[in-house]
Short mmCIF file of C-alpha atoms and ligand atoms in Angstrom, two decimals:
data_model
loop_
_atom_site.label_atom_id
_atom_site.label_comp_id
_atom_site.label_asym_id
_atom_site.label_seq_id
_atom_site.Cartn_x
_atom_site.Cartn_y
_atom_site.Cartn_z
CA UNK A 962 0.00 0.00 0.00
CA UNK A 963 1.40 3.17 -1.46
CA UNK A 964 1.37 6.51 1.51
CA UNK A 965 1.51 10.07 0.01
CA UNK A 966 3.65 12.17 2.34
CA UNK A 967 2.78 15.74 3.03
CA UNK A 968 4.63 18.49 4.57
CA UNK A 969 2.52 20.15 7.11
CA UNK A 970 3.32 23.26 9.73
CA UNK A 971 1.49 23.24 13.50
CA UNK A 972 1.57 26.71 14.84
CA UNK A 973 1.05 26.87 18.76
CA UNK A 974 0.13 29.38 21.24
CA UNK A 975 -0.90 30.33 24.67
CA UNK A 976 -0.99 27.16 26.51
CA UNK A 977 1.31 28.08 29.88
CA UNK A 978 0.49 30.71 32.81
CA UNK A 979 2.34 32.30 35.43
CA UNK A 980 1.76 29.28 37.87
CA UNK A 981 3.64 26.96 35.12
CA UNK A 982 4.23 25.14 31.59
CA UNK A 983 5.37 27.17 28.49
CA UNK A 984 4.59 27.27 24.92
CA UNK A 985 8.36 26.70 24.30
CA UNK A 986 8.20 23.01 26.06
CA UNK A 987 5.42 21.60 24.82
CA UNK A 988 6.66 22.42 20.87
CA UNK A 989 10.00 20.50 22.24
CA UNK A 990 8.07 17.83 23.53
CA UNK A 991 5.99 17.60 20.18
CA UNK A 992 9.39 17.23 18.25
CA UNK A 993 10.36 14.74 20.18
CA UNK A 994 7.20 12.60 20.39
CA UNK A 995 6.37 13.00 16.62
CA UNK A 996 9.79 11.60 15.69
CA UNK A 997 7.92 8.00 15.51
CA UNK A 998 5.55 9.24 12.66
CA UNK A 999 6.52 12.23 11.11
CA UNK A 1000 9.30 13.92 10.28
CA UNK A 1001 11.37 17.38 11.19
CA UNK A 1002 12.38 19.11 8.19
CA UNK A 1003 13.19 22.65 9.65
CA UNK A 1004 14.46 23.91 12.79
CA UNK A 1005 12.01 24.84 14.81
CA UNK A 1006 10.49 28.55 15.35
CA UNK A 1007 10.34 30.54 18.63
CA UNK A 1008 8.68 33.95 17.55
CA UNK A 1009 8.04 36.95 19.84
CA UNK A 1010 5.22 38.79 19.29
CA UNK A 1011 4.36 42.72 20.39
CA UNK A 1012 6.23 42.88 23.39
CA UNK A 1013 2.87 45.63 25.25
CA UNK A 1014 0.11 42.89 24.78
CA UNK A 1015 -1.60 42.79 28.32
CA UNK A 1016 -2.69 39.04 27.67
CA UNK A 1017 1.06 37.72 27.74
CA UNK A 1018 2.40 35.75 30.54
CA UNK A 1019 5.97 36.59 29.66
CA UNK A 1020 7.51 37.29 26.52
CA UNK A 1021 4.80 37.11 24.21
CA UNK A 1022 6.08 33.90 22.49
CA UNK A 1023 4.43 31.41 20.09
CA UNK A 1024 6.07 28.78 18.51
CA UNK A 1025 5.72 26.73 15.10
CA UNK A 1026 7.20 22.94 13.83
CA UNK A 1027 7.50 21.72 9.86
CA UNK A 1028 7.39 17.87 9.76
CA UNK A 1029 6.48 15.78 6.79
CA UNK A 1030 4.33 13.02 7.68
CA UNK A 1031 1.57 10.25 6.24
CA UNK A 1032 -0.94 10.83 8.18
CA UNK A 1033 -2.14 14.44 8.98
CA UNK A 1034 -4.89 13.33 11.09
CA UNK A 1035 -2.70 11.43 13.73
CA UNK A 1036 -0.70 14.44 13.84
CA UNK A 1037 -3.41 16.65 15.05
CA UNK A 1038 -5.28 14.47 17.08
CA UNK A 1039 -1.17 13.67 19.00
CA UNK A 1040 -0.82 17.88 19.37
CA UNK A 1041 -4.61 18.49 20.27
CA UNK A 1042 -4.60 15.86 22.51
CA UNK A 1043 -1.25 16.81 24.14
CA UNK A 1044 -1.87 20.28 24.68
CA UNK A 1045 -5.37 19.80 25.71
CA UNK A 1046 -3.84 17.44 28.75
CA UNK A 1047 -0.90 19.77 29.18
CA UNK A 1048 -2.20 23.60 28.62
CA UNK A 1049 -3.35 25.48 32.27
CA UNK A 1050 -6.99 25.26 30.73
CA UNK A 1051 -7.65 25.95 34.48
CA UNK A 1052 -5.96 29.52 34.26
CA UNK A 1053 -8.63 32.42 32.99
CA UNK A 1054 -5.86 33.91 30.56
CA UNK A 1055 -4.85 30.79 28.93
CA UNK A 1056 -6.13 29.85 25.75
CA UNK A 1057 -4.79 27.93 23.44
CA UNK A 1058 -4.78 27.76 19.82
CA UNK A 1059 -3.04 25.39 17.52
CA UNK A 1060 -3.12 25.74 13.54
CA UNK A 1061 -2.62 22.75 11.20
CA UNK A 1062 -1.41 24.22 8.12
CA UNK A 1063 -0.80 21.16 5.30
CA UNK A 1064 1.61 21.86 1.93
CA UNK A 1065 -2.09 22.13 -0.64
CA UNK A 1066 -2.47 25.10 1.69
CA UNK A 1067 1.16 26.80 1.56
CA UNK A 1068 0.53 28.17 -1.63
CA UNK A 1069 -2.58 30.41 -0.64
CA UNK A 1070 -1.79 31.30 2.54
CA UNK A 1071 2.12 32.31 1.93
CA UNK A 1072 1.93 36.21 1.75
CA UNK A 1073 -1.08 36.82 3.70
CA UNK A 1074 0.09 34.80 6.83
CA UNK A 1075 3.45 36.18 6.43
CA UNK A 1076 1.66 39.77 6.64
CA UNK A 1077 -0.01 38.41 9.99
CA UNK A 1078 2.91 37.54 11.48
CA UNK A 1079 4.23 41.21 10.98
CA UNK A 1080 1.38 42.46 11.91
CA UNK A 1081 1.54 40.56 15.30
CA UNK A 1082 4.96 41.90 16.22
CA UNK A 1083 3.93 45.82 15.65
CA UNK A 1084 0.32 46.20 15.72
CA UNK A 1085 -2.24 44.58 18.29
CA UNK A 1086 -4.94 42.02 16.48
CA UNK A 1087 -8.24 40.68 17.43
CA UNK A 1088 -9.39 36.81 17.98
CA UNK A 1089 -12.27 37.90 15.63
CA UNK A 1090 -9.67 39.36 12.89
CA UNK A 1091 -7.49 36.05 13.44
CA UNK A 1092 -10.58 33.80 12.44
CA UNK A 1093 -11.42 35.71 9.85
CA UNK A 1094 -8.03 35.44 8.30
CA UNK A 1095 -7.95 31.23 8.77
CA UNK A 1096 -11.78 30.97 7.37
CA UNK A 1097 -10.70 33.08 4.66
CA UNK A 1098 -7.96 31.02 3.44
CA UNK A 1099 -9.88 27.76 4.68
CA UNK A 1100 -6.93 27.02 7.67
CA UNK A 1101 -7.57 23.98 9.79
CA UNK A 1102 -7.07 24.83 13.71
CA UNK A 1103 -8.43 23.96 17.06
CA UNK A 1104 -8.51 26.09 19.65
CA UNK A 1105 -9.60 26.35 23.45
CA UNK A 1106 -11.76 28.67 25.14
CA UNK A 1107 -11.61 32.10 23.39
CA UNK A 1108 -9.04 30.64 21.71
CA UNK A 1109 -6.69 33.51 21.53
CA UNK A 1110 -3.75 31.75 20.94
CA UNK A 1111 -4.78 31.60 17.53
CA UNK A 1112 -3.18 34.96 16.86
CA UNK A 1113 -0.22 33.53 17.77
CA UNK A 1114 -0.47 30.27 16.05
CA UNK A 1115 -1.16 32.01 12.98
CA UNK A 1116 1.82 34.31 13.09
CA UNK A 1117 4.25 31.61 13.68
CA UNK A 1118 3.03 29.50 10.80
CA UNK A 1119 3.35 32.65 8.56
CA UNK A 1120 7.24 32.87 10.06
CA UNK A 1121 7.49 29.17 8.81
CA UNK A 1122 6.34 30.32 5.98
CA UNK A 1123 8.38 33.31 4.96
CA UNK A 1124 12.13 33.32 5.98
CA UNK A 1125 13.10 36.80 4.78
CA UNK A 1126 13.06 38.05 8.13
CA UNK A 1127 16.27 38.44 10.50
CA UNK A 1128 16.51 35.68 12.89
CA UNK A 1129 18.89 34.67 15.99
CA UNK A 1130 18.92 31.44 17.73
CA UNK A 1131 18.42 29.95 20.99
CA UNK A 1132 19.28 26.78 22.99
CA UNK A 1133 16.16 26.28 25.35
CA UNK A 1134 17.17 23.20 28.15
CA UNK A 1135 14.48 22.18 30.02
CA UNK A 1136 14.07 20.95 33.21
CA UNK A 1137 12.61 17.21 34.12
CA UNK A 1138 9.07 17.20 35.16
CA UNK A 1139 9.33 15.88 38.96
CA UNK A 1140 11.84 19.37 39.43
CA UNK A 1141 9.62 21.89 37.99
CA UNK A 1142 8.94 24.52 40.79
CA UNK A 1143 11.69 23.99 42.79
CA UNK A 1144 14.88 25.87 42.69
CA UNK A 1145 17.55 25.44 39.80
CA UNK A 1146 20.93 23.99 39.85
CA UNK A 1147 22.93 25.46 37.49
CA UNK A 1148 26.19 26.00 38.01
CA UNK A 1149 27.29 29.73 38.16
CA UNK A 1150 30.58 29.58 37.39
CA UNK A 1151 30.04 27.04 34.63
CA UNK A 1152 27.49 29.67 33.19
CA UNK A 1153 30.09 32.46 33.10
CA UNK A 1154 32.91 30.39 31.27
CA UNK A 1155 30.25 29.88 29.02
CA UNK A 1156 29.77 32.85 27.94
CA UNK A 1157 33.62 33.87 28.29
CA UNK A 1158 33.83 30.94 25.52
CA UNK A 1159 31.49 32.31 23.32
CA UNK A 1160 30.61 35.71 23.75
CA UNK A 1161 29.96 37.95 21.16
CA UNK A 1162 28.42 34.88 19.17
CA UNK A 1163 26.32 34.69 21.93
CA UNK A 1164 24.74 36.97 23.75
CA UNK A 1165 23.00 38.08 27.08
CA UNK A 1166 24.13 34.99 28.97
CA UNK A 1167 25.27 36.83 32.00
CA UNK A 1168 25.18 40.58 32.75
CA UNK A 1169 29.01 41.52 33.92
CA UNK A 1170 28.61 44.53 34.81
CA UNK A 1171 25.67 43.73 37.23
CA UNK A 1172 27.29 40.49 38.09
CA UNK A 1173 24.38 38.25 37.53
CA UNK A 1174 23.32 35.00 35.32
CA UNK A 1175 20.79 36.13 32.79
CA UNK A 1176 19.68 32.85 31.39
CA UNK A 1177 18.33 31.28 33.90
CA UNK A 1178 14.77 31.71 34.42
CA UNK A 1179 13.18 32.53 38.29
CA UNK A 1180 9.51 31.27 37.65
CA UNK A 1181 8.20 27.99 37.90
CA UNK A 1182 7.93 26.99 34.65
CA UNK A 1183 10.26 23.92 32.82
CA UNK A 1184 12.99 26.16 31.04
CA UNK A 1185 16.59 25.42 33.25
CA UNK A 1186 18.27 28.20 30.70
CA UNK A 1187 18.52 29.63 27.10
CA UNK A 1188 21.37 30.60 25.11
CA UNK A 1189 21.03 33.40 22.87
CA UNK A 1190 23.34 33.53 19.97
CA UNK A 1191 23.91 33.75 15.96
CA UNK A 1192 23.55 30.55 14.60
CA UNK A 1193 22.79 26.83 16.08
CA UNK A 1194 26.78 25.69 16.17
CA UNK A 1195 27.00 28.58 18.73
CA UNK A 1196 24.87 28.14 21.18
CA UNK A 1197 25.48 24.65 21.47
CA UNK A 1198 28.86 25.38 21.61
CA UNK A 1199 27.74 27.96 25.08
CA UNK A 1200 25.32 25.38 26.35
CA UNK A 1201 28.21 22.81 26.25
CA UNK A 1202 30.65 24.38 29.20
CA UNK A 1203 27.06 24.43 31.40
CA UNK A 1204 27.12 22.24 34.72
CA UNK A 1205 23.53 21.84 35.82
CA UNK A 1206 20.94 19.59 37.49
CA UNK A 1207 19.75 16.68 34.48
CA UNK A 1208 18.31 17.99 31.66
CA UNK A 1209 15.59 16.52 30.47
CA UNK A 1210 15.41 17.70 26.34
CA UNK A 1211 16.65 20.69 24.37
CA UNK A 1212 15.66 22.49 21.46
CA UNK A 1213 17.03 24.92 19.16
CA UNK A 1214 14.75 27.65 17.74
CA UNK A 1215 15.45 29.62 15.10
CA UNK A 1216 14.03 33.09 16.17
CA UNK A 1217 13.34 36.85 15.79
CA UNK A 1218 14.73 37.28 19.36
CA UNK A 1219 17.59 40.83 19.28
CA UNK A 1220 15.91 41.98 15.66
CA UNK A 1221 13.67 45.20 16.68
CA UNK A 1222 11.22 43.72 14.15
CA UNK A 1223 8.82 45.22 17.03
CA UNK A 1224 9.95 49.28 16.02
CA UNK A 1225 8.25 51.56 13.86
CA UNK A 1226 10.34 54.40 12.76
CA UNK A 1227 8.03 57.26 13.61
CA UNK A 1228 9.11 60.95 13.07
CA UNK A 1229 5.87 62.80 14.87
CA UNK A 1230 4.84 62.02 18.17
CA UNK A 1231 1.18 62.90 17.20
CA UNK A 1232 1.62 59.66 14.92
CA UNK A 1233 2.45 57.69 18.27
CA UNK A 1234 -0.20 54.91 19.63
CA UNK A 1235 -0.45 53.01 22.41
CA UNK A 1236 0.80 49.51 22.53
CA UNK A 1237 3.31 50.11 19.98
CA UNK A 1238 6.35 50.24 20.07
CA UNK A 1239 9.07 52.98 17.85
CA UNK A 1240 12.21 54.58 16.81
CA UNK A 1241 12.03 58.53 17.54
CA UNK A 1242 14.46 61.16 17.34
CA UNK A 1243 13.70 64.36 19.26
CA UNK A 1244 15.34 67.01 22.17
CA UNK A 1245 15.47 66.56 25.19
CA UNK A 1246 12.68 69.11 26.76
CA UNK A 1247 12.70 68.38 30.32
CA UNK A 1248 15.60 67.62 32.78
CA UNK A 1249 15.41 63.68 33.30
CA UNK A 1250 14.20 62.81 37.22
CA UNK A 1251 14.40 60.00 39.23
CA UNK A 1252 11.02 59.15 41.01
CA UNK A 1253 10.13 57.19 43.50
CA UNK A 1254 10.73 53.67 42.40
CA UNK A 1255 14.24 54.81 40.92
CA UNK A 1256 12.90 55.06 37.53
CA UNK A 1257 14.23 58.40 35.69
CA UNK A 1258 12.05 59.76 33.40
CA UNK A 1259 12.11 63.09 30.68
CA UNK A 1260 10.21 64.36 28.54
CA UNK A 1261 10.92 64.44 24.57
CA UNK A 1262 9.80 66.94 22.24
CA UNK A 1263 9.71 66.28 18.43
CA UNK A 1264 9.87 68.70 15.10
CA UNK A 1265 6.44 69.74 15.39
CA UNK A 1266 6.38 70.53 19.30
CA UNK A 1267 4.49 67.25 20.45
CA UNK A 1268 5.95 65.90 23.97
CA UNK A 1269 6.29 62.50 25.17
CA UNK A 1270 8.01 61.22 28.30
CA UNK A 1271 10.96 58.47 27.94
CA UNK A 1272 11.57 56.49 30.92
CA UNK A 1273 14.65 53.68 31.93
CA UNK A 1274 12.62 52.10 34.72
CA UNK A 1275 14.64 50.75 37.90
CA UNK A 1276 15.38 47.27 36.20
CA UNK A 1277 17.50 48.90 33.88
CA UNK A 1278 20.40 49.87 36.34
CA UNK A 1279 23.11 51.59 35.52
CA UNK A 1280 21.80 52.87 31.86
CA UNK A 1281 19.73 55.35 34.05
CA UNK A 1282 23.40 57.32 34.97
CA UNK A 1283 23.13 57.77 31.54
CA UNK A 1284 20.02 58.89 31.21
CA UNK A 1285 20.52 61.59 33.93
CA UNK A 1286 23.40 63.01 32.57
CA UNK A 1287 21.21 64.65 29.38
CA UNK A 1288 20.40 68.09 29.96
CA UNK A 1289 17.65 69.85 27.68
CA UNK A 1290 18.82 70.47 24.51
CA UNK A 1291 20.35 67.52 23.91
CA UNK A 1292 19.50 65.42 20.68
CA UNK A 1293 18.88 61.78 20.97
CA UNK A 1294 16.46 58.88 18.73
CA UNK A 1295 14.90 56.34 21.37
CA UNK A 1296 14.00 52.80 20.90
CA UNK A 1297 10.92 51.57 22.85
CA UNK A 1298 7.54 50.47 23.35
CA UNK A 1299 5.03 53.30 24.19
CA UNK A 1300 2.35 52.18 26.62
CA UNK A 1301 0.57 54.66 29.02
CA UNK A 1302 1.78 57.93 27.17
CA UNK A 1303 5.43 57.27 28.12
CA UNK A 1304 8.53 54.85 26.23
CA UNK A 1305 9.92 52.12 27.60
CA UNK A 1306 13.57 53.01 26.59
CA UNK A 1307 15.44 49.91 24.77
CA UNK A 1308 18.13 51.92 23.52
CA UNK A 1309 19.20 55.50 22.69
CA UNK A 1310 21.63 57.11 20.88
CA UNK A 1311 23.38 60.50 21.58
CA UNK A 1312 23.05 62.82 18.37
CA UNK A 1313 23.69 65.82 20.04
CA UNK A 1314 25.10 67.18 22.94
CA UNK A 1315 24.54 70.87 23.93
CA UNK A 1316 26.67 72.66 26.02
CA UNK A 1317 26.32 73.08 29.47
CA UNK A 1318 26.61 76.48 31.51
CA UNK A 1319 26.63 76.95 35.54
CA UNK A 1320 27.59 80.06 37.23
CA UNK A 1321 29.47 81.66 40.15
CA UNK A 1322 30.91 84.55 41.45
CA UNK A 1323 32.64 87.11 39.40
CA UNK A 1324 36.38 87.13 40.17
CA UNK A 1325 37.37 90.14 41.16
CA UNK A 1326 39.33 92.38 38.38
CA UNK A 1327 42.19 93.95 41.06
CA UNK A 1328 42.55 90.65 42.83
CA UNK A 1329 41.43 87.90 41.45
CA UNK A 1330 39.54 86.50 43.95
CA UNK A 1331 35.84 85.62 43.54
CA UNK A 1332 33.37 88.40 45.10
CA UNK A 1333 31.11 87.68 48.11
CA UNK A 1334 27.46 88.21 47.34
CA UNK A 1335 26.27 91.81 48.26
CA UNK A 1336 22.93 90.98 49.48
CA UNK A 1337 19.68 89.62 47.60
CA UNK A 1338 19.54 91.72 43.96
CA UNK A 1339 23.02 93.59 44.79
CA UNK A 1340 25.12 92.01 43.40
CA UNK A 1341 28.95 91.19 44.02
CA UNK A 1342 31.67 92.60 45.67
CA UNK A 1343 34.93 92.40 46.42
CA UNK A 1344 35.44 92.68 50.27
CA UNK A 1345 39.36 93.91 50.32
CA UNK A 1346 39.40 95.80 46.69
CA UNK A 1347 35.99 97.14 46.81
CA UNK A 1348 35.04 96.08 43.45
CA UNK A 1349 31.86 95.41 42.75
CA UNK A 1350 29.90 93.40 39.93
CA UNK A 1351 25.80 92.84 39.14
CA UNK A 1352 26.43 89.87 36.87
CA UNK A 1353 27.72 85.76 37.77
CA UNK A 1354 30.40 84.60 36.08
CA UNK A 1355 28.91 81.85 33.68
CA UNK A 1356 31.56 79.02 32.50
CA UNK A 1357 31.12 75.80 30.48
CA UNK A 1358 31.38 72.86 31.94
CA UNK A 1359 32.53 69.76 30.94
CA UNK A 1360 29.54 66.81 30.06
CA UNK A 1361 29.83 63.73 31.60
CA UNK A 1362 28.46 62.02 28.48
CA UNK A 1363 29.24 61.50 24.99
CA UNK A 1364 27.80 61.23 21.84
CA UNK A 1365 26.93 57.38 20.63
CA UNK A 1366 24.51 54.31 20.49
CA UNK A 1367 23.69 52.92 24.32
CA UNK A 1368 21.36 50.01 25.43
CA UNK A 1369 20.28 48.81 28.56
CA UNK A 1370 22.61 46.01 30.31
CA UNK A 1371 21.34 42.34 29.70
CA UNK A 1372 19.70 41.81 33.03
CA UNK A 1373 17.06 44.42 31.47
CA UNK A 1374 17.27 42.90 28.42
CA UNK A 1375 13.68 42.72 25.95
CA UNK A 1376 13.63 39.56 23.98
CA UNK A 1377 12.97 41.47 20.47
CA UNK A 1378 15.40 44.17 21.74
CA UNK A 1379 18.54 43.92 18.92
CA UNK A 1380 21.41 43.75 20.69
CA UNK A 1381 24.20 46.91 19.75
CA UNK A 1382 26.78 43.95 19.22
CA UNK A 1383 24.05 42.72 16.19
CA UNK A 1384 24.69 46.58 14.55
CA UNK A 1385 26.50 46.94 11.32
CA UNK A 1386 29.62 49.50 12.08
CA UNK A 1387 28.28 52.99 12.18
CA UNK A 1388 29.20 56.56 11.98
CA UNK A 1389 28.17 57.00 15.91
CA UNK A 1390 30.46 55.25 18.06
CA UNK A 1391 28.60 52.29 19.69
CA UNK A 1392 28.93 51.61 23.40
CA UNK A 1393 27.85 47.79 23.91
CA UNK A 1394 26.53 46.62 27.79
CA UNK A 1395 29.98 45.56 28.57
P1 ATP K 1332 5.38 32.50 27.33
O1 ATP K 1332 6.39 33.51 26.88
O2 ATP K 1332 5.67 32.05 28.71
O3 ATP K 1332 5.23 31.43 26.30
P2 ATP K 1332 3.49 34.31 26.53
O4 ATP K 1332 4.07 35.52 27.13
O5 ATP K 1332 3.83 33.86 25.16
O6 ATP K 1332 3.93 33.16 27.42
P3 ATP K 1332 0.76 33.78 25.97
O7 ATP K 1332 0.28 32.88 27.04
O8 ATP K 1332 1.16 33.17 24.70
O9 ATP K 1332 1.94 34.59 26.62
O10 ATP K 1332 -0.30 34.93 25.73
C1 ATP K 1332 -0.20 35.90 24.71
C2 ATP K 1332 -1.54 35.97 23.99
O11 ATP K 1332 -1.61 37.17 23.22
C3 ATP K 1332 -1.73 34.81 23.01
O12 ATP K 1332 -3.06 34.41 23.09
C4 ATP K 1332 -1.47 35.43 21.65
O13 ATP K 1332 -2.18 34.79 20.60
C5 ATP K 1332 -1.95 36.85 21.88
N1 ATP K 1332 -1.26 37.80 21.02
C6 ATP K 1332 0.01 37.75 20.58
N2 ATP K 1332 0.29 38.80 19.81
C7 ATP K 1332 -0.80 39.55 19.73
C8 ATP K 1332 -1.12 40.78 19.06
N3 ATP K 1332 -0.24 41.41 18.34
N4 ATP K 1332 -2.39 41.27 19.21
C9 ATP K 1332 -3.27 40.62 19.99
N5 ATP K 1332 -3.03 39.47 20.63
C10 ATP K 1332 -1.80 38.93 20.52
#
């Protein structure tokens, strides 16, 4: 009996909550287990989607596998069944969707899916316009609840799809069942040689200047650590000098982790919405302030007058001493997501520096010694010469800050957020996290 092979994609998303699971684990699982009747014929995708969606649990991640196989039905009944037993059906916010896309369909669905999946990353999307889109080019899913996971299903299908968009890659190791929840052994030092090893063809590993492991996850779901890095040989490579508890399976995505597919060059701030995320270039309008919280925050003004406020919140460390050395005046283009009237700064570069003027006391022109004030409104005098002066001496001084392209350290890291390491050379000197 003759069996017609077909390729087929399963997008997946939304199946974990806070409490547990992730998307990530059970499309490593599903490799795994499908190994006895289908095939893997392309690495796997991890894609991140608009980092401001207030449904997320994390990172705003869905996931998508290509196998060939004989028998499309066994397929989805395995990954229905698996993340129907698996997802936190139980949690209010998770709900799952799962798209079967088979090769008769690739065709069709190509551009359009491929638009989605853009779409995803910038813009925000309804379930409604998500169904529409898979009725409209006749997609076979299943999905749970409200099923909004198949926004996310969708767009990682249309990454599968379409690979003319910039990709990293990363080494997920997960953790075996009976330890998820409890605390992780990983090996610190082990970590840090690791990225000694490897570093700068991978990335965001550990945080030196803030002393701290990066990769390692602190919630309870089954990821022990991911490697971020350029291509596949490289994070293996990383993942290789890493002493940890057993692991119980890897995978290697390929990704659009460090790409800032998220930004939207923007040049007017009246042009800026909500739950979107941008490049902008404007001057600094407002002297930056630390509030309570220790986030610093100042306001931006563009060409046409419109204000915003730019903020590096508290997790972002020591790129706020940056941030507080900018005086008005000062021309800089920030990278971030906009939500509540105010960017989430990613990264920033320097354009412009103005120059920066404090005053004191007139010297005097007999002595040389700087006048004592002569009362409120009076003036300066000179007590020995009996000079006398109505104007402060006003000098330049020296900026603590130069021009150039800054991010936040690793430790503060967004997953879309291209690292400055991932920049071709450029005319503006570029200060990497370390
Ligand atoms: P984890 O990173 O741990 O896998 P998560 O952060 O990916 O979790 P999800 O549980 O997948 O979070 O929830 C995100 C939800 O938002 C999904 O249902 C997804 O389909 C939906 N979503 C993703 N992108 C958009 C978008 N651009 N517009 C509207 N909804 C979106």
């Amino acid at each position: 009996m003759s069996c017609e092979y077909t390729k087929m994609i399963i997008g997946m998303d939304d199946t974990d909550s806070r409490e547990g699971m992730c998307t990530t684990y059970l499309c490593a699982l599903l490799k795994d287990e499908l190994r006895s009747f289908a095939k893997l014929i392309s690495e796997p995708i991890l894609v991140r989607l608009n980092p401001t969606i207030p449904y997320k649990t994390r990172g705003n991640a869905a996931v998508a596998l290509l196998v060939e196989c004989g028998d499309p039905e066994r397929i989805e009944d395995h990954v229905a069944g698996k993340v129907g037993s698996m997802a936190c059906l139980d949690n209010e916010n998770t709900n799952p969707g799962i798209v079967f896309l088979t090769e008769d369909r690739f065709g069709d669905a190509k551009d359009k899916l491929s638009d989605f999946f853009r779409q995803a990353v910038k813009d925000v999307i309804t379930i409604g316009e998500a169904k529409e889109l898979a009725s409209e080019l006749s997609i076979n899913y299943r999905i749970f609840k409200n099923g909004r996971g198949l926004i996310g299903a969708l767009s990682a299908c249309g990454a599968m799809l379409d690979s003319r968009w910039d990709h990293t890659y990363e080494y997920i190791a997960y953790r075996k069942m009976d330890s998820w929840c409890t605390c992780r052994s990983v090996d610190e030092p082990s970590v840090f040689e690791a990225d000694r090893q490897t570093y700068p063809d991978t990335w965001d590993t550990v945080d030196i200047k803030n002393n701290t492991i990066v990769c390692v996850p602190h919630s309870g779901d089954p990821v022990l650590y991911g490697i971020r890095g350029k291509d596949a040989p490289s994070v293996e490579r990383a993942a290789s000098f890493i002493s940890s508890e057993p692991v119980d399976r890897i995978c290697i995505f390929r990704t659009n982790q460090g790409t800032d597919m998220h930004l939207i060059p923007v040049s007017e701030i009246s042009d800026i919405e909500e739950m979107h995320s941008y490049i902008l270039e404007g001057n600094v309008f407002s002297e930056p302030v630390t509030i309570r919280g220790g986030h610093t925050i100042f306001s931006l003004k563009d060409i046409k007058g419109g204000i915003i406020d730019c903020a590096a919140f508290e997790p972002t460390k020591n790129f706020r001493d940056l941030v507080r050395n900018l005086i008005p005046g000062d021309r800089v283009v920030v990278y971030g997501s906009v939500t509540e009237r105010t960017v989430n700064i990613e990264k920033m570069k320097i354009v412009g520096l103005v120059s920066k003027y404090e005053v004191r006391n007139p010297p005097c022109p007999l002595c040389g010694k700087r006048m004592k004030s002569a009362g409120s409104g009076q003036g300066y005098r000179c007590r020995k010469c009996g000079t006398s002066s109505m104007f402060a001496e006003r000098f330049e001084v020296k900026r603590d800050v130069t021009c150039g392209f800054y991010e936040v350290p690793p430790c503060a890291r967004r997953h879309l957020a291209k690292q400055l390491l991932r920049f071709e050379e450029e005319d503006i000197p570029v200060f990497p996290s370390r």
